[in-house]
CSV table of C-alpha atoms and ligand atoms in Angstrom, one decimal:
chain,number,residue,atom,x,y,z
A,223,MET,CA,146.1,71.9,-88.2
A,224,GLU,CA,145.7,74.9,-85.5
A,225,THR,CA,142.5,77.1,-86.0
A,226,ILE,CA,141.8,80.5,-84.6
A,227,PHE,CA,139.5,79.4,-82.1
A,228,GLU,CA,142.9,77.3,-80.3
A,229,LYS,CA,144.5,80.9,-80.6
A,230,ILE,CA,141.5,82.4,-78.8
A,231,ILE,CA,141.3,79.5,-76.2
A,232,ALA,CA,145.0,80.1,-75.4
A,233,ARG,CA,144.9,84.1,-75.2
A,234,GLU,CA,147.0,84.0,-78.0
A,235,ILE,CA,144.8,86.3,-79.3
A,236,PRO,CA,141.7,88.6,-78.1
A,237,ALA,CA,138.1,87.9,-77.9
A,238,ASP,CA,135.3,89.0,-76.2
A,239,ILE,CA,134.7,86.1,-73.5
A,240,ILE,CA,131.3,86.2,-72.2
A,241,TYR,CA,131.3,82.9,-70.5
A,242,GLU,CA,134.3,80.0,-69.4
A,243,ASP,CA,134.2,76.7,-67.6
A,244,ASP,CA,136.5,73.8,-67.5
A,245,THR,CA,135.1,72.5,-70.8
A,246,VAL,CA,133.8,75.5,-72.9
A,247,VAL,CA,134.4,78.9,-73.7
A,248,SER,CA,131.8,81.4,-75.5
A,249,PHE,CA,132.8,84.6,-76.8
A,250,LEU,CA,131.1,87.3,-79.4
A,251,ASP,CA,131.3,86.4,-82.9
A,252,ILE,CA,133.8,88.9,-84.4
A,253,ARG,CA,131.6,89.4,-87.7
A,254,PRO,CA,127.9,89.0,-86.1
A,255,ILE,CA,124.4,88.3,-88.0
A,256,VAL,CA,123.1,90.1,-85.1
A,257,LYS,CA,125.2,92.5,-82.2
A,258,GLY,CA,125.3,89.8,-79.1
A,259,HIS,CA,126.1,86.3,-81.5
A,260,ALA,CA,128.0,84.2,-79.7
A,261,LEU,CA,130.0,80.9,-80.1
A,262,VAL,CA,130.1,78.3,-77.4
A,263,VAL,CA,133.2,76.3,-78.0
A,264,PRO,CA,135.1,73.6,-76.6
A,265,ARG,CA,138.5,73.7,-75.4
A,266,LYS,CA,139.4,70.4,-76.5
A,267,LYS,CA,140.0,70.6,-80.4
A,268,TYR,CA,137.3,68.6,-81.8
A,269,ILE,CA,136.4,69.4,-85.8
A,270,ASN,CA,132.4,69.4,-85.4
A,271,VAL,CA,129.0,67.2,-84.8
A,272,TYR,CA,130.9,63.9,-86.4
A,273,ASP,CA,134.1,63.4,-83.9
A,274,ILE,CA,132.9,65.2,-80.8
A,275,GLU,CA,132.2,63.8,-77.5
A,276,PRO,CA,128.6,63.2,-76.7
A,277,ASP,CA,129.0,64.7,-73.0
A,278,VAL,CA,130.8,67.6,-74.1
A,279,PHE,CA,128.7,68.6,-76.6
A,280,GLY,CA,125.7,68.0,-74.5
A,281,HIS,CA,127.6,70.8,-71.8
A,282,MET,CA,128.1,72.9,-74.9
A,283,ILE,CA,124.2,73.1,-75.2
A,284,GLN,CA,123.7,73.8,-71.7
A,285,VAL,CA,125.9,76.3,-72.2
A,286,ALA,CA,124.0,78.1,-75.1
A,287,GLN,CA,120.8,77.8,-73.6
A,288,LYS,CA,122.6,80.2,-70.3
A,289,VAL,CA,124.0,82.4,-73.1
A,290,ALA,CA,120.5,83.1,-75.0
A,291,ILE,CA,119.0,83.6,-71.9
A,292,ALA,CA,121.6,86.1,-70.6
A,293,GLN,CA,121.6,87.7,-74.6
A,294,LYS,CA,117.9,88.1,-74.3
A,295,LYS,CA,117.9,90.0,-71.2
A,296,ILE,CA,120.8,92.4,-72.4
A,297,THR,CA,120.1,92.9,-75.6
A,298,GLY,CA,116.3,92.9,-75.6
A,299,ALA,CA,115.9,90.1,-78.2
A,300,LYS,CA,112.6,88.5,-78.7
A,301,GLY,CA,114.0,85.3,-80.0
A,302,ALA,CA,117.4,83.5,-80.6
A,303,THR,CA,118.6,81.1,-83.2
A,304,ILE,CA,120.9,78.6,-82.1
A,305,LEU,CA,122.8,76.4,-84.6
A,306,MET,CA,125.7,74.4,-85.6
A,307,ASN,CA,127.5,74.4,-89.0
A,308,ASN,CA,129.1,70.9,-89.9
A,309,GLU,CA,131.5,70.7,-92.8
A,310,HIS,CA,132.6,72.6,-95.8
A,311,GLU,CA,129.3,71.7,-97.3
A,312,GLY,CA,127.0,72.7,-93.8
A,313,GLY,CA,128.3,75.8,-93.8
A,314,GLN,CA,131.3,75.3,-91.4
A,315,GLU,CA,134.3,77.9,-92.4
A,316,VAL,CA,136.2,77.5,-88.8
A,317,PHE,CA,137.2,73.5,-88.2
A,318,HIS,CA,136.8,73.8,-84.5
A,319,ALA,CA,133.6,72.8,-83.1
A,320,HIS,CA,131.4,75.7,-82.3
A,321,ILE,CA,127.5,76.6,-81.6
A,322,HIS,CA,126.2,79.8,-83.0
A,323,VAL,CA,123.6,81.4,-80.1
A,324,ILE,CA,122.2,84.4,-82.6
A,325,PRO,CA,119.6,86.9,-80.5
A,326,ARG,CA,116.8,87.8,-83.0
A,327,PHE,CA,114.7,90.6,-83.2
A,328,ASN,CA,112.6,90.1,-86.0
A,329,ARG,CA,111.1,86.6,-87.0
A,330,GLY,CA,112.0,87.9,-91.2
A,331,GLU,CA,115.9,87.7,-89.8
A,332,ALA,CA,115.6,84.1,-89.9
A,333,PHE,CA,114.9,83.3,-93.2
A,334,ILE,CA,117.2,85.7,-95.0
A,335,PRO,CA,120.9,84.6,-96.2
A,336,ALA,CA,123.0,86.2,-93.4
A,337,GLN,CA,124.8,89.3,-93.8
A,338,HIS,CA,127.5,90.1,-91.2
A,339,LEU,CA,127.7,93.1,-89.4
A,340,SER,CA,130.9,94.7,-87.8
A,341,TYR,CA,130.8,96.3,-84.0
A,342,GLU,CA,132.2,100.2,-83.7
A,343,SER,CA,135.0,100.7,-81.5
A,344,GLY,CA,134.5,99.2,-77.8
A,345,GLU,CA,131.1,98.4,-78.8
A,346,SER,CA,131.4,94.8,-78.5
A,347,GLU,CA,133.8,94.8,-75.1
A,348,ALA,CA,130.8,96.7,-73.6
A,349,LEU,CA,128.2,94.4,-74.7
A,350,ALA,CA,130.4,91.5,-73.8
A,351,LEU,CA,130.7,92.5,-70.2
A,352,GLN,CA,127.4,92.6,-70.0
A,353,ILE,CA,126.2,89.6,-71.1
A,354,LYS,CA,129.3,88.2,-68.9
A,355,SER,CA,127.7,89.8,-65.7
A,356,LEU,CA,125.0,87.4,-66.2
A,357,LEU,CA,126.7,84.1,-66.7
A,358,SER,CA,129.1,84.5,-63.8
B,92,AMP,P1,131.1,78.6,-89.1
B,92,AMP,O1,130.8,79.1,-90.6
B,92,AMP,O2,129.9,78.0,-88.2
B,92,AMP,O3,132.3,78.0,-89.0
B,92,AMP,O4,131.4,80.2,-88.1
B,92,AMP,C1,132.7,80.8,-87.9
B,92,AMP,C2,132.6,82.1,-87.1
B,92,AMP,O5,133.6,82.0,-86.6
B,92,AMP,C3,132.0,82.8,-87.9
B,92,AMP,O6,130.7,83.4,-87.9
B,92,AMP,C4,132.9,84.2,-87.8
B,92,AMP,O7,132.5,85.2,-88.0
B,92,AMP,C5,133.4,83.6,-86.7
B,92,AMP,N1,135.0,83.8,-86.1
B,92,AMP,C6,136.0,84.0,-87.2
B,92,AMP,N2,137.3,84.4,-86.7
B,92,AMP,C7,136.9,84.8,-85.4
B,92,AMP,C8,137.4,85.4,-84.0
B,92,AMP,N3,138.8,85.7,-84.3
B,92,AMP,N4,136.7,86.0,-83.4
B,92,AMP,C9,135.5,85.8,-83.1
B,92,AMP,N5,134.8,84.8,-84.2
B,92,AMP,C10,135.7,84.4,-85.3
């Protein structure tokens, strides 16, 4: 079954894309836990950690590292949480594999239940452009 991420990868719906190559696309999460929260998504459809090819997973992690470094420079974050939810029981909502890269400003943020935020009009586009400028 097609997910929203295939539509983003196919450019059928918009997203704030910050990085792309032949294997992955990275864009800002539409409901960020912290502003600048990004997802790293393989172009090819895998469901999650249980079916993804190891070399693709390895590349996703390498891109997640680059995204975290760019996010830190642009947002002034002090840290980052990099995570992947797998299966319904593991918190997964979109069944196309993805890694979350979440900038962190305060230690406590990592230990409280996530509250999703929303961006003001134009805010995510501007932030995505800034992060993207460090990733090309
Ligand atoms: P997960 O619970 O790990 O499956 O997370 C899925 C993430 O995808 C959530 O954090 C959503 O906010 C995010 N998401 C859903 N739809 C979109 C979209 N159209 N653009 C960007 N992020 C999205």
